[in-house]
PDB file of C-alpha atoms in Angstrom:
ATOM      1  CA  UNK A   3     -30.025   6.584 -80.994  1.00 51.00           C
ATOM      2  CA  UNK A   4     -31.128   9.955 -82.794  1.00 64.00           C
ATOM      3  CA  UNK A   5     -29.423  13.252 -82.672  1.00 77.00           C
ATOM      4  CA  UNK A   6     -28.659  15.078 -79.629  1.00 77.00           C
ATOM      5  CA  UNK A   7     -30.862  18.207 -80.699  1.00 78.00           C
ATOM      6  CA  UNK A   8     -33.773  15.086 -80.224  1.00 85.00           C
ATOM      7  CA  UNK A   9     -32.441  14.187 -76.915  1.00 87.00           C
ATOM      8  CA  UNK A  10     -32.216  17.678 -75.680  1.00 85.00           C
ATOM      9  CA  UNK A  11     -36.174  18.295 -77.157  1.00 85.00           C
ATOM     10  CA  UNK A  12     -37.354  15.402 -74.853  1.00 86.00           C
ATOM     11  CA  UNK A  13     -34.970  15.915 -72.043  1.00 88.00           C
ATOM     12  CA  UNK A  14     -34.447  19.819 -71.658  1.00 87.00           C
ATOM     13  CA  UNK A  15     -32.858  19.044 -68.467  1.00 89.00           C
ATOM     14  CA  UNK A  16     -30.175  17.440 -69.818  1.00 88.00           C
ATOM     15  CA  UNK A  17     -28.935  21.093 -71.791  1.00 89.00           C
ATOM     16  CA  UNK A  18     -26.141  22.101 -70.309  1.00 90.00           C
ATOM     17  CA  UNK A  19     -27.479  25.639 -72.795  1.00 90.00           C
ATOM     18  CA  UNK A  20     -30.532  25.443 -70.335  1.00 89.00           C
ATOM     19  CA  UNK A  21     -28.761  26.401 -67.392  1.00 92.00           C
ATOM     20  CA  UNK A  22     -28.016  29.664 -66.229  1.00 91.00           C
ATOM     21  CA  UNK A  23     -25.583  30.587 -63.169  1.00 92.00           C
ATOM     22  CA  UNK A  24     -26.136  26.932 -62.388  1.00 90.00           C
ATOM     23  CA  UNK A  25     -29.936  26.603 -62.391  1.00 92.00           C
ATOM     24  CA  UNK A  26     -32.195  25.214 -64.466  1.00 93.00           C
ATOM     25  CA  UNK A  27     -34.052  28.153 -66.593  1.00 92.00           C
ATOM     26  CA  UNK A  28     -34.176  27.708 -70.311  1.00 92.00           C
ATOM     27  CA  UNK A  29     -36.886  30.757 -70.951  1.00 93.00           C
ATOM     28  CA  UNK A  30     -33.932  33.257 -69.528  1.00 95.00           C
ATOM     29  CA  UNK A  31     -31.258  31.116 -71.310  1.00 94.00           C
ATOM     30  CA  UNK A  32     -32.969  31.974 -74.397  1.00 94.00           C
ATOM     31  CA  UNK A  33     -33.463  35.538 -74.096  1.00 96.00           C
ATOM     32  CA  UNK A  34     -29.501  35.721 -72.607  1.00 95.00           C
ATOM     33  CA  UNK A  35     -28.746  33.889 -76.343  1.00 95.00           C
ATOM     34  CA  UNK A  36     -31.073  36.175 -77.911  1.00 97.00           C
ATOM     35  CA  UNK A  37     -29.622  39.517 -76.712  1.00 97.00           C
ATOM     36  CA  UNK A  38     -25.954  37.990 -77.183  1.00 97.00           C
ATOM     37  CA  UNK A  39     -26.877  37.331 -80.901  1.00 97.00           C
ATOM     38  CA  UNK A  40     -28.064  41.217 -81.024  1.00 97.00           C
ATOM     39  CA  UNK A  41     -25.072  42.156 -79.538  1.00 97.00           C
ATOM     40  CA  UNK A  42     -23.002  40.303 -81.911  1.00 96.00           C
ATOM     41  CA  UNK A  43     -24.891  41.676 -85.085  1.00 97.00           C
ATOM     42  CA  UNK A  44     -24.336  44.863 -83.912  1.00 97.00           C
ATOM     43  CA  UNK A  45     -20.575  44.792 -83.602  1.00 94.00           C
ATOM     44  CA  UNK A  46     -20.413  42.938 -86.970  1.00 92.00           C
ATOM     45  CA  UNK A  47     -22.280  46.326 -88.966  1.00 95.00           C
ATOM     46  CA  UNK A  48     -19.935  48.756 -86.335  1.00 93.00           C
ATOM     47  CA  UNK A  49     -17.017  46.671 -88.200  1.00 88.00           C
ATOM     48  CA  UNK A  50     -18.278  46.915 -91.744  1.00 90.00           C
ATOM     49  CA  UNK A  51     -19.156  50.803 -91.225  1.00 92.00           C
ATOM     50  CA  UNK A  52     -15.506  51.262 -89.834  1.00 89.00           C
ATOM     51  CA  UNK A  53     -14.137  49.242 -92.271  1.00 86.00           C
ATOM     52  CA  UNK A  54     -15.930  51.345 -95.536  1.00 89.00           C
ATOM     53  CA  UNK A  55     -14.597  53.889 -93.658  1.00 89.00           C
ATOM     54  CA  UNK A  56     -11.118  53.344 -93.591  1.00 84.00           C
ATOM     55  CA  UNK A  57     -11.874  51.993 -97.298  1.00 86.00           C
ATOM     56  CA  UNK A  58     -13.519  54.842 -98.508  1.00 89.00           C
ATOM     57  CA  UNK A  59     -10.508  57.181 -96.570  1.00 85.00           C
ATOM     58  CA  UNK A  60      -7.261  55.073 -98.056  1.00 85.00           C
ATOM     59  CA  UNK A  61      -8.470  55.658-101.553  1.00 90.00           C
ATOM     60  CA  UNK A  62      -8.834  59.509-101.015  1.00 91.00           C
ATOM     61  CA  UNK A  63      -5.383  59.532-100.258  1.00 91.00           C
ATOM     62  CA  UNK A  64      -3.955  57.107-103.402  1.00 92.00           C
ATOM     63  CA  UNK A  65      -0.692  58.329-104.863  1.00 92.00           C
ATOM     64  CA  UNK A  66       0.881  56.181-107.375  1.00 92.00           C
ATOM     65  CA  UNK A  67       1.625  52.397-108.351  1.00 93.00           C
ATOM     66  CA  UNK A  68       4.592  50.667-108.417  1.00 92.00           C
ATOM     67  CA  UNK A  69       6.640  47.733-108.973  1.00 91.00           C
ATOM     68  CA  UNK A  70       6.347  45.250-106.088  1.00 88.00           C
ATOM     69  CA  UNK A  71       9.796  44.543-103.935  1.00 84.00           C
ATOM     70  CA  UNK A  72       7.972  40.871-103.310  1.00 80.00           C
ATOM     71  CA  UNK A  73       6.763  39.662-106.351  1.00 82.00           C
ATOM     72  CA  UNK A  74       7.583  42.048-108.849  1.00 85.00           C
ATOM     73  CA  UNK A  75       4.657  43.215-110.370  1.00 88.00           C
ATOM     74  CA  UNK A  76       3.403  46.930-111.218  1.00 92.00           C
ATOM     75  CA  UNK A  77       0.571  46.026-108.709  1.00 88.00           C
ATOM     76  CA  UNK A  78       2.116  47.814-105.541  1.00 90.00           C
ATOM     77  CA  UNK A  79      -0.476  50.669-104.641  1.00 93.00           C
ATOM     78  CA  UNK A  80       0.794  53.304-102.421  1.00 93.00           C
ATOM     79  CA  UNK A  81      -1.068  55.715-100.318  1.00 93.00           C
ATOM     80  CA  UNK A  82      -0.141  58.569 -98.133  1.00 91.00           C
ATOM     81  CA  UNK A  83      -2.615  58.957 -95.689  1.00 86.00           C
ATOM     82  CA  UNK A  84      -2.580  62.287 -93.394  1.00 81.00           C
ATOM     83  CA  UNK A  85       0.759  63.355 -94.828  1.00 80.00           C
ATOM     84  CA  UNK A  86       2.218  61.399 -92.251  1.00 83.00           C
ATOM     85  CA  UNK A  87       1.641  57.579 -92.505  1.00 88.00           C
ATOM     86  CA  UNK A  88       2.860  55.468 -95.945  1.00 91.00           C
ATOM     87  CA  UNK A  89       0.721  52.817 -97.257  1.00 89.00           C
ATOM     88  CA  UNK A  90       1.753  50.350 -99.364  1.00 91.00           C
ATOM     89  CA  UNK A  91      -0.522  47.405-100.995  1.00 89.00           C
ATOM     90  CA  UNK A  92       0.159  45.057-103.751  1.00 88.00           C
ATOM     91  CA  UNK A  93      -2.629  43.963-105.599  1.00 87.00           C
ATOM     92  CA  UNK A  94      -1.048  40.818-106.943  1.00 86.00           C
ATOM     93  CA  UNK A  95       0.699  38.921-103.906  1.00 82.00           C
ATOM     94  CA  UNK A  96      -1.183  40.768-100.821  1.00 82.00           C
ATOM     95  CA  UNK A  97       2.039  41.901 -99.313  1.00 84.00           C
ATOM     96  CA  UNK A  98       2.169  45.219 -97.568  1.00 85.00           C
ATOM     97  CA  UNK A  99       4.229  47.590 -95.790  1.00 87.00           C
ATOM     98  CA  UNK A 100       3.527  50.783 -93.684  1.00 87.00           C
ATOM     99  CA  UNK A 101       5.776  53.688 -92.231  1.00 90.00           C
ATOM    100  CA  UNK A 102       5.985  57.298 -91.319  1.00 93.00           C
ATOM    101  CA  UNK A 103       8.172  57.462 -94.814  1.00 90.00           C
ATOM    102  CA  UNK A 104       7.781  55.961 -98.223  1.00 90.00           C
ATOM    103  CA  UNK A 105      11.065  54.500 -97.598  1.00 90.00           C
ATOM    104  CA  UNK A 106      10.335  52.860 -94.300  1.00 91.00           C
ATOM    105  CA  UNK A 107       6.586  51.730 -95.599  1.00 88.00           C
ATOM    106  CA  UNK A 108       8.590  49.705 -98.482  1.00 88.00           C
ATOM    107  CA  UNK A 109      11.175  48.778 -96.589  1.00 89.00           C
ATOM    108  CA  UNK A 110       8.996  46.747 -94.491  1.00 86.00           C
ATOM    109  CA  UNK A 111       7.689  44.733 -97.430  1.00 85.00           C
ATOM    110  CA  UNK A 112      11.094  43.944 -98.365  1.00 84.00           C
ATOM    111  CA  UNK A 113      11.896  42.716 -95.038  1.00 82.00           C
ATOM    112  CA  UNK A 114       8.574  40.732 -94.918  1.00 74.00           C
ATOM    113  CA  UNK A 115       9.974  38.563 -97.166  1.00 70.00           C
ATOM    114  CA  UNK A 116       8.519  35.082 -97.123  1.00 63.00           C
ATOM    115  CA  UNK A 117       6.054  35.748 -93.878  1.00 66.00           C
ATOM    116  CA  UNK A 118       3.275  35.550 -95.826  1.00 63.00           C
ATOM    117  CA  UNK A 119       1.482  38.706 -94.987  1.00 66.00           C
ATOM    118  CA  UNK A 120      -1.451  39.409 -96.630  1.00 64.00           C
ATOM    119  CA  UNK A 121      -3.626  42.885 -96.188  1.00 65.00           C
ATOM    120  CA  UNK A 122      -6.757  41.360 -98.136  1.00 61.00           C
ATOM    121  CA  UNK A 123      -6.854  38.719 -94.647  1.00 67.00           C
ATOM    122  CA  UNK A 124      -6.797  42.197 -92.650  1.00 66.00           C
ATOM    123  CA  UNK A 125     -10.479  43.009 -91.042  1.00 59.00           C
ATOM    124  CA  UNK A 126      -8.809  46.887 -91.302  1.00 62.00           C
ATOM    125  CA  UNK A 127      -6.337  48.923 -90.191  1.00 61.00           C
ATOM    126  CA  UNK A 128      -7.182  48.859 -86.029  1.00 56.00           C
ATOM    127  CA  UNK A 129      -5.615  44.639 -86.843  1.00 56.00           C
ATOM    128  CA  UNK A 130      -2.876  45.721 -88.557  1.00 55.00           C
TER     129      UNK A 130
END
Protein backbone atom coordinates (compact mmCIF):
# COMPACT_ATOMS: atom_id res chain seq x y z
CA UNK A 1 0.00 0.00 0.00
CA UNK A 2 1.66 3.53 -0.80
CA UNK A 3 1.27 6.70 1.10
CA UNK A 4 -1.90 8.30 1.82
CA UNK A 5 -0.91 11.62 -0.13
CA UNK A 6 -1.07 8.67 -3.25
CA UNK A 7 -4.38 7.52 -2.14
CA UNK A 8 -5.82 10.91 -1.77
CA UNK A 9 -4.20 11.86 -5.60
CA UNK A 10 -6.28 8.93 -7.07
CA UNK A 11 -9.22 9.14 -4.80
CA UNK A 12 -9.85 12.98 -4.06
CA UNK A 13 -13.06 11.93 -2.69
CA UNK A 14 -11.75 10.23 -0.04
CA UNK A 15 -10.05 13.90 1.52
CA UNK A 16 -11.71 14.64 4.29
CA UNK A 17 -9.37 18.39 3.30
CA UNK A 18 -11.67 18.26 0.12
CA UNK A 19 -14.74 18.94 1.80
CA UNK A 20 -16.12 22.08 2.68
CA UNK A 21 -19.34 22.68 5.01
CA UNK A 22 -19.88 19.04 4.20
CA UNK A 23 -19.68 18.95 0.39
CA UNK A 24 -17.43 17.82 -1.85
CA UNK A 25 -15.39 20.99 -3.41
CA UNK A 26 -11.65 20.75 -3.37
CA UNK A 27 -11.06 23.99 -5.85
CA UNK A 28 -12.75 26.22 -2.83
CA UNK A 29 -10.98 24.01 -0.20
CA UNK A 30 -7.87 25.14 -1.70
CA UNK A 31 -8.35 28.71 -1.99
CA UNK A 32 -10.03 28.55 1.90
CA UNK A 33 -6.24 26.88 2.73
CA UNK A 34 -4.69 29.39 0.63
CA UNK A 35 -6.14 32.56 2.22
CA UNK A 36 -5.76 30.83 5.80
CA UNK A 37 -1.97 30.43 5.03
CA UNK A 38 -2.01 34.39 4.09
CA UNK A 39 -3.69 35.05 7.06
CA UNK A 40 -1.31 33.20 9.13
CA UNK A 41 1.86 34.86 7.49
CA UNK A 42 0.49 37.93 8.18
CA UNK A 43 0.01 37.61 11.91
CA UNK A 44 3.46 35.93 12.13
CA UNK A 45 5.35 39.53 10.57
CA UNK A 46 2.48 41.66 12.93
CA UNK A 47 4.32 39.49 15.80
CA UNK A 48 7.90 40.01 14.74
CA UNK A 49 7.20 43.91 14.08
CA UNK A 50 5.62 44.06 17.67
CA UNK A 51 8.10 42.09 19.04
CA UNK A 52 11.32 44.47 17.54
CA UNK A 53 9.24 46.82 18.93
CA UNK A 54 9.04 46.05 22.37
CA UNK A 55 12.85 44.95 21.72
CA UNK A 56 13.97 47.96 20.31
CA UNK A 57 11.77 49.99 23.36
CA UNK A 58 13.22 47.76 26.54
CA UNK A 59 16.73 48.61 25.55
CA UNK A 60 15.99 52.44 25.40
CA UNK A 61 15.07 52.20 28.80
CA UNK A 62 18.28 49.86 30.23
CA UNK A 63 19.51 50.95 33.63
CA UNK A 64 22.07 48.84 35.19
CA UNK A 65 23.22 45.07 35.75
CA UNK A 66 23.24 43.16 38.61
CA UNK A 67 23.87 40.14 40.49
CA UNK A 68 21.14 37.53 39.90
CA UNK A 69 18.87 36.49 43.19
CA UNK A 70 18.54 32.91 41.11
CA UNK A 71 21.70 31.95 39.99
CA UNK A 72 24.02 34.40 41.08
CA UNK A 73 25.61 35.84 38.31
CA UNK A 74 26.30 39.66 37.33
CA UNK A 75 23.99 38.81 34.33
CA UNK A 76 20.65 40.33 35.82
CA UNK A 77 19.71 43.29 33.36
CA UNK A 78 17.29 45.71 34.68
CA UNK A 79 15.15 48.12 32.87
CA UNK A 80 12.76 50.79 33.86
CA UNK A 81 10.42 51.21 31.29
CA UNK A 82 7.94 54.40 31.42
CA UNK A 83 9.16 55.33 34.88
CA UNK A 84 6.63 53.15 36.09
CA UNK A 85 7.12 49.39 35.29
CA UNK A 86 10.62 47.39 36.55
CA UNK A 87 12.17 44.96 34.32
CA UNK A 88 14.37 42.55 35.30
CA UNK A 89 16.26 39.85 32.93
CA UNK A 90 19.11 37.61 33.61
CA UNK A 91 21.15 36.80 30.85
CA UNK A 92 22.59 33.63 32.30
CA UNK A 93 19.59 31.47 33.77
CA UNK A 94 16.50 33.26 31.86
CA UNK A 95 14.78 34.11 35.06
CA UNK A 96 12.84 37.31 35.31
CA UNK A 97 10.84 39.45 37.42
CA UNK A 98 8.59 42.56 36.81
CA UNK A 99 6.88 45.23 39.16
CA UNK A 100 5.75 48.77 39.54
CA UNK A 101 9.13 48.98 41.91
CA UNK A 102 12.63 47.69 41.60
CA UNK A 103 11.93 45.99 44.75
CA UNK A 104 8.77 44.23 43.76
CA UNK A 105 10.31 43.41 40.01
CA UNK A 106 13.20 41.42 42.03
CA UNK A 107 11.24 40.23 44.46
CA UNK A 108 9.37 38.23 42.05
CA UNK A 109 12.48 36.46 40.78
CA UNK A 110 13.29 35.51 44.17
CA UNK A 111 10.01 34.06 44.72
CA UNK A 112 10.15 32.29 41.28
CA UNK A 113 12.45 30.15 42.66
CA UNK A 114 12.67 26.78 40.99
CA UNK A 115 9.52 27.43 38.41
CA UNK A 116 11.60 27.51 35.73
CA UNK A 117 10.67 30.73 34.09
CA UNK A 118 12.41 31.70 31.29
CA UNK A 119 11.87 35.29 29.32
CA UNK A 120 14.05 34.07 26.20
CA UNK A 121 10.72 31.26 25.77
CA UNK A 122 8.53 34.61 25.94
CA UNK A 123 7.05 35.58 22.24
CA UNK A 124 7.02 39.35 24.15
CA UNK A 125 5.68 41.16 26.69
CA UNK A 126 1.57 40.93 25.63
CA UNK A 127 2.55 36.66 26.98
CA UNK A 128 4.07 37.66 29.86
Amino acid sequence: MGEWSEYFEDFPEENPANYVDGRFNPELAKTIRQEEQKISDAREEINKLLLNAWLNEKEKHYLATEECPQCGLKELKIYNINSSFYLCECQDCGTYGKGKTLEDATAAIIDAFGEGLNWREITGPWSR
